[in-house]
Short mmCIF file of N, CA, C and O in Angstrom, two decimals:
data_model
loop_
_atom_site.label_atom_id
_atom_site.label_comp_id
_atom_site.label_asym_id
_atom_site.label_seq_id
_atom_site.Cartn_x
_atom_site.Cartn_y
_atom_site.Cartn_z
N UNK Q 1 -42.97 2.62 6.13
CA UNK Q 1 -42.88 1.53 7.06
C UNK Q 1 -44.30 1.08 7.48
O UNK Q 1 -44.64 -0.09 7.32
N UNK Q 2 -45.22 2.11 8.07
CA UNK Q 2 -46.91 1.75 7.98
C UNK Q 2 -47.40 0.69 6.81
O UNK Q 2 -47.88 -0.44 6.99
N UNK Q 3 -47.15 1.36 5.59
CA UNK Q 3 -47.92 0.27 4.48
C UNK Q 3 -47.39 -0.71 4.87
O UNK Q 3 -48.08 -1.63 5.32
N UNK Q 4 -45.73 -0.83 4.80
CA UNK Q 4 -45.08 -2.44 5.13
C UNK Q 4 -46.06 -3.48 5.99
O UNK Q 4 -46.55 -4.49 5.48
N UNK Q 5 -46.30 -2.99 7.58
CA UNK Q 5 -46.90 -3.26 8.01
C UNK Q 5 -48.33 -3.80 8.11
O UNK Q 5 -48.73 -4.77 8.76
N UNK Q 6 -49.06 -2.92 7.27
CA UNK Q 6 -50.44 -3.55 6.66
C UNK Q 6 -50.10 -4.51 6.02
O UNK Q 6 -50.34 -5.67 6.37
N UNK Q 7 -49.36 -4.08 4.76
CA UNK Q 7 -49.67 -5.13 3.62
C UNK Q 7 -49.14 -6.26 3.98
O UNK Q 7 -49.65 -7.28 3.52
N UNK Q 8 -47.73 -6.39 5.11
CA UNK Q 8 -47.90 -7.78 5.40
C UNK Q 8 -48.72 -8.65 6.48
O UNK Q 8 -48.67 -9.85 6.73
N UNK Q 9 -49.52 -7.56 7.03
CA UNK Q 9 -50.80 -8.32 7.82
C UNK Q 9 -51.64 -8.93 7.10
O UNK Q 9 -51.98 -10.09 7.33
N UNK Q 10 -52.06 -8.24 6.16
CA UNK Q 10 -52.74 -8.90 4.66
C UNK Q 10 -52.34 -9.98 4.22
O UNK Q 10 -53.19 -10.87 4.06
N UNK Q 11 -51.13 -10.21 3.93
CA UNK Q 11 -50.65 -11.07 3.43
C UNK Q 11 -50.76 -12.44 4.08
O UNK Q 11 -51.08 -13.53 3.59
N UNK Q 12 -50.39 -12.07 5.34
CA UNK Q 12 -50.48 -13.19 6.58
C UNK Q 12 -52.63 -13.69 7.16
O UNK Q 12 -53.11 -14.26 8.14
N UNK Q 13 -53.07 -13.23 6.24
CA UNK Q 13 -54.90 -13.42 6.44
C UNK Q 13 -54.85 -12.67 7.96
O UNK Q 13 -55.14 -13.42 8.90
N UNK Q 14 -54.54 -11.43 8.26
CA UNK Q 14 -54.73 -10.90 9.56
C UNK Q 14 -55.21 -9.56 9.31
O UNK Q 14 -54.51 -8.71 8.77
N UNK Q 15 -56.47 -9.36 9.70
CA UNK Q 15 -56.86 -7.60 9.68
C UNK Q 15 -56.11 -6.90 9.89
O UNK Q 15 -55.93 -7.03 11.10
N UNK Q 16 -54.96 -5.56 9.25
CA UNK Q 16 -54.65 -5.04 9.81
C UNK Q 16 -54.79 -3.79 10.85
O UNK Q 16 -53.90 -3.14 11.38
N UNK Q 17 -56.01 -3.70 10.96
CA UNK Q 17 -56.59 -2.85 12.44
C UNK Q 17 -56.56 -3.68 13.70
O UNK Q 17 -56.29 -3.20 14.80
N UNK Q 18 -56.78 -4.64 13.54
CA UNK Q 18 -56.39 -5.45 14.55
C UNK Q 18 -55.03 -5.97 14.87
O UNK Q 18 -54.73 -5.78 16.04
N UNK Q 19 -54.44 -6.35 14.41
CA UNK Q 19 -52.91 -6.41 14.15
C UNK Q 19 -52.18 -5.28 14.76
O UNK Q 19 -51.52 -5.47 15.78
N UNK Q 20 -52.24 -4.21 14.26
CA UNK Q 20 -51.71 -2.91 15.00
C UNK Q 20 -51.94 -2.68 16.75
O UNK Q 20 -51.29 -2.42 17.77
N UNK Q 21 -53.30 -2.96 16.28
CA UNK Q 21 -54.11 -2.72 17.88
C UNK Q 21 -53.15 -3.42 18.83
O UNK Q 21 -52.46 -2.85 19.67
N UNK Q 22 -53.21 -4.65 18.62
CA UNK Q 22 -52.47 -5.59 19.45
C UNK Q 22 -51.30 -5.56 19.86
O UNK Q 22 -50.81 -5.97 20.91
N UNK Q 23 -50.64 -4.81 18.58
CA UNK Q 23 -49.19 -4.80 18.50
C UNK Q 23 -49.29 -3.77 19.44
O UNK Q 23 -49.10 -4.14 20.60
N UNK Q 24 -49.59 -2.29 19.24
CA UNK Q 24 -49.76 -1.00 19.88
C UNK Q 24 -49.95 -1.38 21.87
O UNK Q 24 -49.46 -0.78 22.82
N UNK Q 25 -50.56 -2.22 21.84
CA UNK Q 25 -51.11 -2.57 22.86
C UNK Q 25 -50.10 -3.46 24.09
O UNK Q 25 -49.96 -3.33 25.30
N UNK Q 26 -49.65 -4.18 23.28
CA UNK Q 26 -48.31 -4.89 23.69
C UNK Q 26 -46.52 -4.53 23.86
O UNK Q 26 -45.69 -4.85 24.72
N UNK Q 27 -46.45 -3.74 22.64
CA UNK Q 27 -45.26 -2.90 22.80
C UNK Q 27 -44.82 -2.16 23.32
O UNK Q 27 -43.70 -2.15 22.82
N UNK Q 28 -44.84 -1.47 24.00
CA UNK Q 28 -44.56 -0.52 25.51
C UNK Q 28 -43.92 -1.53 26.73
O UNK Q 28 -43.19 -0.99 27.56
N UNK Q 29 -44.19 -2.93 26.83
CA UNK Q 29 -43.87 -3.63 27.94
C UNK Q 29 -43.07 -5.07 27.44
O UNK Q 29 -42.66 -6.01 28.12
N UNK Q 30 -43.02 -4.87 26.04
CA UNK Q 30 -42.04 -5.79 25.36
C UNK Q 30 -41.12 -5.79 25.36
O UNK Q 30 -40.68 -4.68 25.03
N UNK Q 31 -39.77 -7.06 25.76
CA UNK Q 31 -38.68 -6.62 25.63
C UNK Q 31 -38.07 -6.62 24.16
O UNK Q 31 -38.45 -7.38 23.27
N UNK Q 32 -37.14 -5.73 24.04
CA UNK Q 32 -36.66 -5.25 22.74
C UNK Q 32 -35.94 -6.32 21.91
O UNK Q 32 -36.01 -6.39 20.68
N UNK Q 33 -35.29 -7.10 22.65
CA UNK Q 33 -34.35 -8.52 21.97
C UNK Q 33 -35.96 -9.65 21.79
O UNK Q 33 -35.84 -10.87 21.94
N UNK Q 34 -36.90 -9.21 21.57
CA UNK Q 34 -38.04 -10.71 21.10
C UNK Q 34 -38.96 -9.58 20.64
O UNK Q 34 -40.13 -9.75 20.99
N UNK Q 35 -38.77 -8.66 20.09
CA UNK Q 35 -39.86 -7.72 19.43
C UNK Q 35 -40.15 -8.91 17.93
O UNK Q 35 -41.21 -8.74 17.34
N UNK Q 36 -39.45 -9.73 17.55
CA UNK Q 36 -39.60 -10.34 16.58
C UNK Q 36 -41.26 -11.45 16.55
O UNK Q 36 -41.97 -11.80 15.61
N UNK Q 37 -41.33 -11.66 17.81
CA UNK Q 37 -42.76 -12.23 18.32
C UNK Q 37 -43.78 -11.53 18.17
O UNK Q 37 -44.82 -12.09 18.52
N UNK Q 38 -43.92 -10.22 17.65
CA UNK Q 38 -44.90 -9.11 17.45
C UNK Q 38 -45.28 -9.09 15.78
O UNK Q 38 -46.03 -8.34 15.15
N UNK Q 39 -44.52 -10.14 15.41
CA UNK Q 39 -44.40 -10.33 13.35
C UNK Q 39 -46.13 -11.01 13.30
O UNK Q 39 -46.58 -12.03 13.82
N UNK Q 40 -46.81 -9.95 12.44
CA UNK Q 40 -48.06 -11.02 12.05
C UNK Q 40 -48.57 -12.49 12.02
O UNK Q 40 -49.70 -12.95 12.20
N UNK Q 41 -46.90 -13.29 11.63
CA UNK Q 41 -47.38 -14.76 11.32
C UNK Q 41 -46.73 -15.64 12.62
O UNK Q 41 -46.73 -16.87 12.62
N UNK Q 42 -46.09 -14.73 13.86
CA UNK Q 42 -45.89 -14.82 15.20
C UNK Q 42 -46.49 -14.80 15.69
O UNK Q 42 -46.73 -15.95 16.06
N UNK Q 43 -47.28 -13.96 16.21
CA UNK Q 43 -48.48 -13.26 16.71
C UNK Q 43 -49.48 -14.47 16.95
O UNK Q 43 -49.66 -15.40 16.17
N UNK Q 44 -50.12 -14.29 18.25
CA UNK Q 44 -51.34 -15.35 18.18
C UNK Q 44 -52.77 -14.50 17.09
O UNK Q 44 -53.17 -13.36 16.85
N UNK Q 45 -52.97 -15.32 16.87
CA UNK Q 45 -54.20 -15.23 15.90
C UNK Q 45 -54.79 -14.01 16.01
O UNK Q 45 -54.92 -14.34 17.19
N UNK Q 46 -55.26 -12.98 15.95
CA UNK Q 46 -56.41 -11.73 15.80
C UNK Q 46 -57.03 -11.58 14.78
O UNK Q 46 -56.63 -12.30 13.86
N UNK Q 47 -58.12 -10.72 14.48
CA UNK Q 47 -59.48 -10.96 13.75
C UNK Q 47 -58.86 -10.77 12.87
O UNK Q 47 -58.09 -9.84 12.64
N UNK Q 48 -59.36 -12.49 11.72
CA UNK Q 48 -59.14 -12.25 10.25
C UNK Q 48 -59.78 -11.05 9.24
O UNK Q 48 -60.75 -10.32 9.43
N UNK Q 49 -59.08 -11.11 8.40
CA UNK Q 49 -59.41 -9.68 7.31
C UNK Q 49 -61.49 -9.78 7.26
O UNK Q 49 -62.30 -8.89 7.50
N UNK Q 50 -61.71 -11.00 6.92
CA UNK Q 50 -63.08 -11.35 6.39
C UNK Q 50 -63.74 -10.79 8.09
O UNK Q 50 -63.90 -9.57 8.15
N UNK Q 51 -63.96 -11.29 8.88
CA UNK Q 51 -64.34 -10.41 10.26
C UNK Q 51 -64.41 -9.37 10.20
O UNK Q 51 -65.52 -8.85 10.23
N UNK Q 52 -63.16 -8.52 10.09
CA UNK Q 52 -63.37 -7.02 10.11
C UNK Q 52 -64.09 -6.48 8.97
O UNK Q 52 -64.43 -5.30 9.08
N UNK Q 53 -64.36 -7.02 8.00
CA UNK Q 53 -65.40 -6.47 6.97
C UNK Q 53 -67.52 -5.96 7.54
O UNK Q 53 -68.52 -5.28 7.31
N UNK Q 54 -66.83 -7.01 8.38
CA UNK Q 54 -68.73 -7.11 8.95
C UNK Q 54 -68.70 -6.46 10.06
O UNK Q 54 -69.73 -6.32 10.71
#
């Protein structure tokens, strides 16, 4: 389920260290019926893949 997760942050041009972070960060106080707003290409923007390289 992890890889899932990366590889479709990837997919979506979203770092997935950042992606997680956010998610990790947010989920504890999310309600469970809109966890679907936590989907990479939902999600407001966080550092693209090319960013986290540098």
């Amino acid at each position: 389920m992890t890889y899932s997760l990366i590889e479709t942050a990837r997919l979506n041009e979203v770092g997935p260290y950042a992606y997680l972070r956010v998610v990790f960060e947010r989920i504890a106080d999310h309600p469970i019926n809109r966890i679907d707003e936590l989907l990479p290409w939902r999600l407001m923007p966080v550092a693209p893949i090319e960013q986290q390289a540098a």
